[in-house]
Amino acid sequence: MNQTGGIGHDQWKTRFGFMLAAMGSAVGLGNIWRFSYVAGENGGATFLLIYLFFTLLIGIPLLLTEFSIGKAGKMDAVGSFKKLAPNTKWHLTGLMGVVGGILILSFYTVVSGWSLFYLYRYLTGAYWTEPDGGFGAAFDSWIASPIAPLFWQGLFLVATILIVMQGIKKGIERANNVFMPALAVLMILLAVYGLTLEGAKDGLAFLFTPDWSQLTNPSIYFMAMGQAFFSLSIGICGMLTYSSYLKEKDRLPAATVGIGIMDTVFAVIAGVMIFTAVFSFDVDPSSGPPLVFITLPSIFASMPAGNVVGIVFFILLTMAAFSSAISLLELPVAYFHRTLGFTRKAATLIIGSIVFVLGVAASLGFGIWGGVQLGGNNIMDMMDNLTANIILPLGGLLMVLFVGYYLTKEQAIKNSELETPFLQSAWYLLIRYIIPVIMVVILVGSLFGII
Ligand code: PFF
């Protein structure tokens, strides 16, 4: 039943469709929810600067590396490595990605479920004004309840499953063709609205005026690298899987740069949207993960037309999460379908069920399973730390080593599709020496608690 030929040959209709889907994968909860609280906790502009630097120096070259493996291998995360490096252990990189994808999706659907529920509360008017006891208490008791969050998380997952089941052209490409333009319009609208608020200037200063003394703070580098990886979806072979559906004639380099830039632009616009509001209403920007679910709603409740802003914001957050969740599900599904030979439908249902069960554990970790902790981390924190801080960077490191050292220089450069000799040399130098060294320093440093 191995379908590597026929069924495995689903492809993107256009290169632009691929770009939108890859941008859809990149732009997600990471840009809005994660970026804003990590930047808020790590000094704003200084963090942004280092994050931008890492995106350019490591993120985009690594994205090209990952795309080049998928396009040359023309298979899923595991199959592509098996094809390019038969009889070696390199395919374990892909397997680690598959496991990482399942883990990320498990907690991603929990937060997406919260977002969907908030959208519902805004549509019905329930959160237009501060609930009794405040938004903080409302959020805390909602995430701690045993059943309700599971319903919204399940609903979100079912929608994701239905899209992925339809395949690349009919499901994933079509959905992103609608979501991405809509997302861009809504986000720009909200950012422009944010700029009209009274405290906009302070918000912009927080985001764009670096505090140079912070550059000596090592933990900012670690957080910025993790954020760059998470935000660009690199290191777990999700992007590799997407690029395997490209047609031969569709070139990689310009698409890669376009995707990297768009993801970064989205993060900056999201920052403008959120911090102009945060500073206009005098709230602490470093309020952590609840920023989006507690701080913003209380701001919306007191700002002009806040109810409309709330509706638009949670539509935006849910849509952004959705297009990323689709790519996270496609990664293991492609492996089950193409390498293990399951039908796409069976693969989607099996993985979807595993994700749901793990997600239930992550959700209950905020309530009745709150006692399950490791070093002060609940179940979701453990999944987040294991993936963002270990699996993604390790996967990325293995990929640059694979292309830089296992493949020959000729193969690597041919697969990258870079044309000018200068860019070829610069990229090869980066993936062979500079990126591995920086990554090992940061990874080892964090492992030993230096960073
Ligand atoms: N890039 C997504 C975000 O910023 O929310 C998260 C993500 C999606 C990570 C897909 C990894 C991935 F393969």
Coordinates of C-alpha atoms and ligand atoms in Angstrom, one line a residue:
M1 CA 0.0 0.0 0.0
N2 CA 3.0 2.3 -0.3
Q3 CA 1.7 5.4 -2.2
T4 CA 4.9 7.2 -2.9
G5 CA 4.1 7.5 -6.6
G6 CA 0.4 8.3 -7.3
I7 CA -1.2 9.8 -4.2
G8 CA 2.1 11.2 -2.9
H9 CA 2.1 13.5 -5.9
D10 CA -0.3 16.1 -4.8
Q11 CA 1.3 19.5 -5.6
W12 CA 0.7 23.2 -5.1
K13 CA -1.2 24.7 -7.9
T14 CA 1.0 27.8 -8.0
R15 CA 4.2 28.9 -6.3
F16 CA 2.3 31.8 -4.9
G17 CA -0.1 29.3 -3.3
F18 CA 2.9 27.7 -1.7
M19 CA 4.2 31.0 -0.4
L20 CA 0.9 31.9 1.1
A21 CA 0.7 28.5 2.8
A22 CA 4.2 28.8 4.2
M23 CA 3.5 32.3 5.4
G24 CA 0.3 30.9 6.9
S25 CA 2.4 28.4 8.8
A26 CA 4.9 31.0 9.9
V27 CA 2.4 33.6 11.0
G28 CA 0.5 32.3 14.0
L29 CA 0.1 32.4 17.7
G30 CA 3.9 32.8 17.7
N31 CA 3.7 36.2 16.1
I32 CA 0.9 37.6 18.2
W33 CA 0.6 35.8 21.5
R34 CA 4.1 34.5 22.0
F35 CA 6.0 37.4 20.4
S36 CA 4.2 40.1 22.3
Y37 CA 4.7 38.6 25.7
V38 CA 8.3 37.4 25.1
A39 CA 9.2 40.9 23.8
G40 CA 7.3 42.5 26.6
E41 CA 9.2 40.5 29.2
N42 CA 12.6 40.9 27.5
G43 CA 12.9 44.6 27.1
G44 CA 11.0 45.3 23.9
A45 CA 13.2 47.0 21.4
T46 CA 16.4 45.3 22.4
F47 CA 14.7 42.0 22.0
L48 CA 13.2 43.0 18.7
L49 CA 16.6 44.0 17.4
I50 CA 18.3 40.7 18.3
Y51 CA 15.3 38.7 17.0
L52 CA 15.6 40.6 13.7
F53 CA 19.3 39.9 13.5
F54 CA 18.8 36.2 14.2
T55 CA 16.0 36.0 11.6
L56 CA 18.3 37.4 9.0
L57 CA 21.5 35.6 9.9
I58 CA 20.1 32.2 10.9
G59 CA 16.4 32.0 10.2
I60 CA 16.2 32.8 6.5
P61 CA 19.3 30.8 5.5
L62 CA 18.0 27.9 7.6
L63 CA 14.6 28.2 6.0
L64 CA 16.3 27.9 2.6
T65 CA 18.2 24.8 3.8
E66 CA 15.0 23.2 5.0
F67 CA 13.2 24.0 1.8
S68 CA 16.1 22.6 -0.3
I69 CA 15.9 19.2 1.5
G70 CA 12.2 18.9 0.9
K71 CA 12.2 20.0 -2.7
A72 CA 15.1 17.7 -3.6
G73 CA 13.8 14.8 -1.5
K74 CA 10.2 15.2 -2.8
M75 CA 8.9 13.3 0.2
D76 CA 7.7 13.8 3.8
A77 CA 10.0 14.6 6.8
V78 CA 11.4 11.1 7.0
G79 CA 11.1 10.0 3.4
S80 CA 13.1 13.0 2.1
F81 CA 16.1 12.1 4.3
K82 CA 15.8 8.5 3.4
K83 CA 15.9 9.4 -0.3
L84 CA 18.8 11.8 -0.1
A85 CA 20.8 9.7 2.4
P86 CA 19.9 6.1 2.0
N87 CA 21.1 3.6 4.6
T88 CA 22.0 6.3 7.1
K89 CA 20.4 7.5 10.3
W90 CA 19.7 11.0 9.0
H91 CA 16.0 10.2 8.7
L92 CA 15.9 10.3 12.5
T93 CA 16.0 14.1 12.1
G94 CA 12.7 13.8 10.3
L95 CA 11.3 11.5 12.9
M96 CA 12.2 13.9 15.6
G97 CA 10.4 16.6 13.6
V98 CA 7.3 14.4 13.3
V99 CA 7.2 13.9 17.1
G100 CA 7.9 17.7 17.7
G101 CA 5.0 18.6 15.3
I102 CA 2.6 16.4 17.2
L103 CA 3.7 17.9 20.5
I104 CA 3.5 21.5 19.4
L105 CA 0.0 20.9 17.8
S106 CA -1.2 19.4 21.0
F107 CA -0.7 22.5 23.1
Y108 CA -1.3 24.8 20.1
T109 CA -4.8 23.6 19.8
V110 CA -5.4 24.3 23.5
V111 CA -4.4 28.0 23.1
S112 CA -6.3 28.1 19.8
G113 CA -9.4 26.8 21.6
W114 CA -9.1 29.7 24.1
S115 CA -8.9 32.1 21.2
L116 CA -12.0 30.6 19.6
F117 CA -13.9 30.8 22.9
Y118 CA -12.9 34.4 23.3
L119 CA -14.2 35.1 19.8
Y120 CA -17.5 33.6 20.8
R121 CA -17.6 35.6 24.0
Y122 CA -17.0 38.8 21.9
L123 CA -19.5 37.9 19.3
T124 CA -22.2 37.4 21.9
G125 CA -21.2 40.5 23.8
A126 CA -20.3 38.7 27.0
Y127 CA -16.8 40.3 27.2
W128 CA -17.7 43.8 26.0
T129 CA -17.6 44.8 29.6
E130 CA -15.4 43.5 32.4
P131 CA -17.0 40.4 34.0
D132 CA -17.5 40.2 37.7
G133 CA -14.2 39.6 39.4
G134 CA -12.3 40.9 36.4
F135 CA -10.8 39.4 33.2
G136 CA -8.0 37.8 35.1
A137 CA -10.2 35.7 37.4
A138 CA -12.5 34.9 34.4
F139 CA -9.6 33.6 32.4
D140 CA -8.1 31.6 35.3
S141 CA -11.3 29.9 36.1
W142 CA -12.1 29.2 32.5
I143 CA -8.8 27.5 31.7
A144 CA -9.0 25.5 34.9
S145 CA -12.5 24.1 34.1
P146 CA -12.3 20.4 33.1
I147 CA -14.7 20.2 30.1
A148 CA -15.4 23.5 28.4
P149 CA -11.9 24.2 27.1
L150 CA -11.8 20.7 25.7
F151 CA -14.9 21.4 23.6
W152 CA -13.4 24.5 21.9
Q153 CA -10.0 22.8 21.5
G154 CA -11.8 19.8 19.9
L155 CA -13.8 22.1 17.6
F156 CA -10.7 23.8 16.4
L157 CA -8.9 20.5 15.9
V158 CA -11.9 19.0 13.9
A159 CA -11.8 22.1 11.5
T160 CA -8.0 21.6 11.1
I161 CA -8.5 17.9 10.3
L162 CA -11.2 18.6 7.8
I163 CA -8.9 20.9 5.8
V164 CA -5.8 18.6 5.9
M165 CA -8.0 15.7 4.8
Q166 CA -8.7 17.4 1.5
G167 CA -5.0 17.4 0.6
I168 CA -2.7 20.1 -0.6
K169 CA -4.4 21.8 -3.5
K170 CA -8.0 21.4 -2.5
G171 CA -7.6 21.8 1.2
I172 CA -4.4 23.6 2.4
E173 CA -3.8 25.8 -0.6
R174 CA -7.4 26.9 -0.9
A175 CA -7.7 27.7 2.8
N176 CA -4.6 29.8 2.9
N177 CA -5.6 31.7 -0.2
V178 CA -8.5 33.1 1.8
F179 CA -6.9 33.4 5.2
M180 CA -3.6 35.1 4.5
P181 CA -5.0 38.2 2.6
A182 CA -7.7 38.5 5.2
L183 CA -5.2 38.3 8.0
A184 CA -3.0 41.0 6.5
V185 CA -5.9 43.4 6.1
L186 CA -7.3 42.9 9.6
M187 CA -3.9 43.2 11.2
I188 CA -3.1 46.4 9.4
L189 CA -6.5 47.8 10.3
L190 CA -5.9 47.2 14.0
A191 CA -2.3 48.5 13.9
V192 CA -3.5 51.7 12.3
Y193 CA -6.2 52.0 14.9
G194 CA -3.6 51.5 17.6
L195 CA -1.5 54.4 16.2
T196 CA -4.4 56.8 16.7
L197 CA -4.5 56.0 20.4
E198 CA -3.1 58.5 22.9
G199 CA -0.2 56.5 24.2
A200 CA 0.9 55.3 20.8
K201 CA 4.2 57.2 21.0
D202 CA 5.2 55.4 24.2
G203 CA 4.3 52.0 22.7
L204 CA 6.4 52.7 19.6
A205 CA 9.3 53.9 21.7
F206 CA 9.1 50.7 23.8
L207 CA 9.2 48.6 20.5
F208 CA 11.8 50.7 18.6
T209 CA 14.2 52.4 21.0
P210 CA 16.6 49.8 22.2
D211 CA 18.1 50.0 25.7
W212 CA 21.7 49.2 24.7
S213 CA 22.7 48.1 28.1
Q214 CA 20.4 45.1 27.7
L215 CA 22.7 43.7 25.0
T216 CA 24.9 42.2 27.6
N217 CA 22.0 40.2 29.0
P218 CA 22.6 36.6 27.7
S219 CA 19.1 35.3 28.2
I220 CA 17.7 37.8 25.6
Y221 CA 19.8 36.0 22.9
F222 CA 18.4 32.6 23.9
M223 CA 14.8 33.8 23.9
A224 CA 15.3 35.7 20.6
M225 CA 16.7 32.6 18.9
G226 CA 13.9 30.4 20.2
Q227 CA 11.4 33.0 19.0
A228 CA 13.0 33.3 15.5
F229 CA 12.8 29.5 15.1
F230 CA 9.3 29.1 16.4
S231 CA 8.0 32.0 14.4
L232 CA 9.5 30.9 11.1
S233 CA 8.3 27.3 11.7
I234 CA 11.8 26.0 11.2
G235 CA 13.6 23.0 12.6
I236 CA 10.9 20.4 12.7
C237 CA 10.4 19.7 9.0
G238 CA 7.0 21.3 8.6
M239 CA 8.5 23.7 6.0
L240 CA 10.4 20.8 4.5
T241 CA 7.1 19.0 4.0
Y242 CA 5.5 22.0 2.3
S243 CA 8.4 22.4 -0.1
S244 CA 8.2 18.8 -1.2
Y245 CA 4.9 19.6 -3.0
L246 CA 6.6 22.2 -5.2
K247 CA 6.9 21.8 -8.9
E248 CA 10.3 21.5 -10.3
K249 CA 10.2 24.9 -12.1
D250 CA 9.2 26.8 -8.9
R251 CA 12.4 28.4 -7.6
L252 CA 13.2 28.6 -3.9
P253 CA 15.4 31.6 -3.0
A254 CA 13.1 34.5 -3.7
A255 CA 10.1 32.7 -2.2
T256 CA 12.2 32.0 1.0
V257 CA 13.2 35.6 1.4
G258 CA 9.6 36.7 0.8
I259 CA 8.2 34.3 3.4
G260 CA 10.9 35.3 6.0
I261 CA 10.2 39.0 5.5
M262 CA 6.5 38.7 5.6
D263 CA 6.7 36.7 8.9
T264 CA 8.8 39.4 10.4
V265 CA 6.7 42.2 9.1
F266 CA 3.7 40.5 10.7
A267 CA 5.5 40.2 14.0
V268 CA 6.3 43.9 14.0
I269 CA 2.8 45.0 13.0
A270 CA 1.4 42.7 15.7
G271 CA 3.8 44.4 18.1
V272 CA 2.6 47.9 17.1
M273 CA -1.0 46.8 17.4
I274 CA -0.5 45.4 20.9
F275 CA 2.0 47.8 22.5
T276 CA 0.3 51.0 21.3
A277 CA -2.8 49.7 23.2
V278 CA -0.8 48.5 26.2
F279 CA 0.9 51.9 26.7
S280 CA -2.2 53.9 26.0
F281 CA -3.9 52.2 28.9
D282 CA -0.9 52.2 31.2
V283 CA -0.5 48.5 31.7
D284 CA 2.6 46.6 32.4
P285 CA 4.0 45.2 29.1
S286 CA 5.7 42.3 30.9
S287 CA 2.5 40.6 32.0
G288 CA 3.6 37.3 30.4
P289 CA 1.5 34.7 28.5
P290 CA -1.9 36.1 29.7
L291 CA -1.1 39.4 27.9
V292 CA -3.4 38.5 25.1
F293 CA -6.2 36.9 27.1
I294 CA -6.3 39.2 30.2
T295 CA -4.6 42.5 29.5
L296 CA -5.9 43.1 26.0
P297 CA -9.6 42.4 26.9
S298 CA -9.4 44.8 29.8
I299 CA -8.0 47.4 27.4
F300 CA -10.7 46.7 24.8
A301 CA -13.4 47.1 27.5
S302 CA -12.3 50.7 28.1
M303 CA -11.3 51.9 24.6
P304 CA -13.6 53.5 22.0
A305 CA -15.2 50.8 19.8
G306 CA -13.4 48.2 21.9
N307 CA -16.1 45.6 21.2
V308 CA -15.5 45.7 17.5
V309 CA -11.7 45.7 18.1
G310 CA -12.1 42.7 20.3
I311 CA -14.1 40.8 17.7
V312 CA -11.6 41.7 14.9
F313 CA -8.6 40.8 17.2
F314 CA -9.9 37.3 18.1
I315 CA -10.9 36.6 14.5
L316 CA -7.4 37.5 13.6
L317 CA -5.8 35.4 16.3
T318 CA -7.9 32.3 15.5
M319 CA -7.3 32.5 11.8
A320 CA -3.5 32.9 12.3
A321 CA -3.5 29.9 14.6
F322 CA -5.6 27.9 12.2
S323 CA -3.2 28.2 9.2
S324 CA -0.3 27.3 11.4
A325 CA -2.2 24.3 12.9
I326 CA -2.9 23.1 9.4
S327 CA 0.9 22.9 8.7
L328 CA 1.6 21.3 12.0
L329 CA -0.9 18.5 11.2
E330 CA 0.3 18.1 7.6
L331 CA 3.8 17.3 8.8
P332 CA 3.0 14.0 10.6
V333 CA 0.1 13.2 8.2
A334 CA 2.5 13.4 5.2
Y335 CA 4.8 10.9 7.0
F336 CA 2.0 8.4 7.8
H337 CA 0.6 8.8 4.3
R338 CA 3.7 8.9 2.1
T339 CA 6.3 6.8 3.9
L340 CA 4.1 4.5 6.0
G341 CA 1.5 4.1 3.3
F342 CA -1.7 5.0 5.2
T343 CA -4.5 6.7 3.2
R344 CA -4.5 10.5 3.8
K345 CA -7.9 10.2 5.5
A346 CA -6.7 7.4 7.9
A347 CA -3.5 9.3 8.6
T348 CA -5.3 12.5 9.5
L349 CA -7.8 10.7 11.8
I350 CA -5.1 8.7 13.6
I351 CA -2.8 11.7 14.2
G352 CA -5.8 14.0 15.0
S353 CA -6.8 11.5 17.8
I354 CA -3.3 11.4 19.2
V355 CA -3.1 15.2 19.2
F356 CA -6.5 15.4 20.9
V357 CA -5.5 13.1 23.7
L358 CA -2.2 14.9 24.4
G359 CA -4.0 18.2 24.2
V360 CA -6.4 17.0 26.8
A361 CA -3.5 16.4 29.1
A362 CA -2.1 19.9 28.3
S363 CA -5.4 21.5 29.0
L364 CA -6.1 19.6 32.3
G365 CA -2.6 20.7 33.4
F366 CA -4.3 24.1 34.1
G367 CA -6.9 22.5 36.3
I368 CA -7.3 19.1 37.9
W369 CA -3.9 17.9 36.7
G370 CA -2.3 21.1 38.0
G371 CA -0.2 19.0 40.3
V372 CA 1.7 17.4 37.5
Q373 CA 4.7 19.6 37.4
L374 CA 8.4 19.5 36.6
G375 CA 10.6 22.3 38.0
G376 CA 7.6 24.5 38.3
N377 CA 6.4 23.9 34.8
N378 CA 2.9 22.5 34.1
I379 CA 2.2 20.1 31.2
M380 CA 1.9 22.7 28.6
D381 CA 5.1 24.5 29.6
M382 CA 6.9 21.2 29.4
M383 CA 5.7 20.6 25.9
D384 CA 6.5 24.2 24.9
N385 CA 10.0 24.0 26.4
L386 CA 10.8 20.6 25.0
T387 CA 9.8 21.7 21.5
A388 CA 10.8 25.4 21.2
N389 CA 14.0 25.2 23.2
I390 CA 15.3 21.7 22.3
I391 CA 13.6 20.0 19.3
L392 CA 13.4 23.0 17.0
P393 CA 17.0 24.2 17.5
L394 CA 18.4 20.6 17.5
G395 CA 16.4 19.8 14.3
G396 CA 17.7 23.0 12.7
L397 CA 21.2 22.2 13.7
L398 CA 21.0 18.7 12.2
M399 CA 19.6 20.1 9.0
V400 CA 22.5 22.5 8.5
L401 CA 25.0 19.8 9.3
F402 CA 23.3 17.4 6.9
V403 CA 23.4 19.9 4.0
G404 CA 26.7 21.4 5.0
Y405 CA 28.6 18.2 5.7
Y406 CA 26.8 15.1 4.4
L407 CA 25.9 16.4 1.0
T408 CA 28.6 17.6 -1.3
K409 CA 29.1 21.3 -1.9
E410 CA 27.8 20.9 -5.4
Q411 CA 24.7 19.1 -4.3
A412 CA 24.0 21.6 -1.5
I413 CA 24.3 24.6 -3.8
K414 CA 22.3 23.0 -6.6
N415 CA 19.5 22.1 -4.2
S416 CA 19.5 25.7 -2.8
E417 CA 18.8 27.0 -6.3
L418 CA 20.9 30.1 -5.5
E419 CA 22.3 31.6 -8.7
T420 CA 24.8 34.3 -8.0
P421 CA 28.2 33.0 -6.8
F422 CA 28.3 35.6 -4.0
L423 CA 25.0 34.4 -2.5
Q424 CA 26.0 30.8 -2.9
S425 CA 29.3 31.3 -1.0
A426 CA 27.7 33.4 1.7
W427 CA 24.9 30.9 2.3
Y428 CA 27.3 28.0 2.3
L429 CA 29.6 29.7 4.7
L430 CA 26.7 30.5 7.0
I431 CA 25.3 26.9 7.1
R432 CA 28.7 25.2 7.3
Y433 CA 30.4 27.3 10.0
I434 CA 28.6 30.3 11.3
I435 CA 25.1 29.0 12.1
P436 CA 26.3 25.7 13.7
V437 CA 28.8 27.6 15.9
I438 CA 26.3 30.2 17.1
M439 CA 23.7 27.5 17.7
V440 CA 26.0 25.2 19.6
V441 CA 27.1 28.1 21.8
I442 CA 23.5 29.1 22.6
L443 CA 22.3 25.5 23.1
V444 CA 25.2 24.4 25.3
G445 CA 25.0 27.7 27.2
S446 CA 21.3 27.2 28.0
L447 CA 21.9 23.6 28.9
F448 CA 24.4 24.5 31.5
G449 CA 22.3 27.4 32.8
I450 CA 24.9 30.0 31.7
I451 CA 22.4 31.7 29.5
Ligands
PFF1 N1 5.2 29.5 13.3 C1 4.1 29.2 14.1 C2 3.8 30.4 14.9 O1 4.5 31.4 14.9 O2 2.8 30.4 15.6 C3 4.2 28.0 15.0 C4 4.7 26.8 14.2 C5 4.0 26.3 13.1 C6 5.9 26.2 14.5 C7 4.5 25.2 12.4 C8 6.4 25.1 13.8 C9 5.7 24.7 12.8 F1 6.1 23.6 12.1

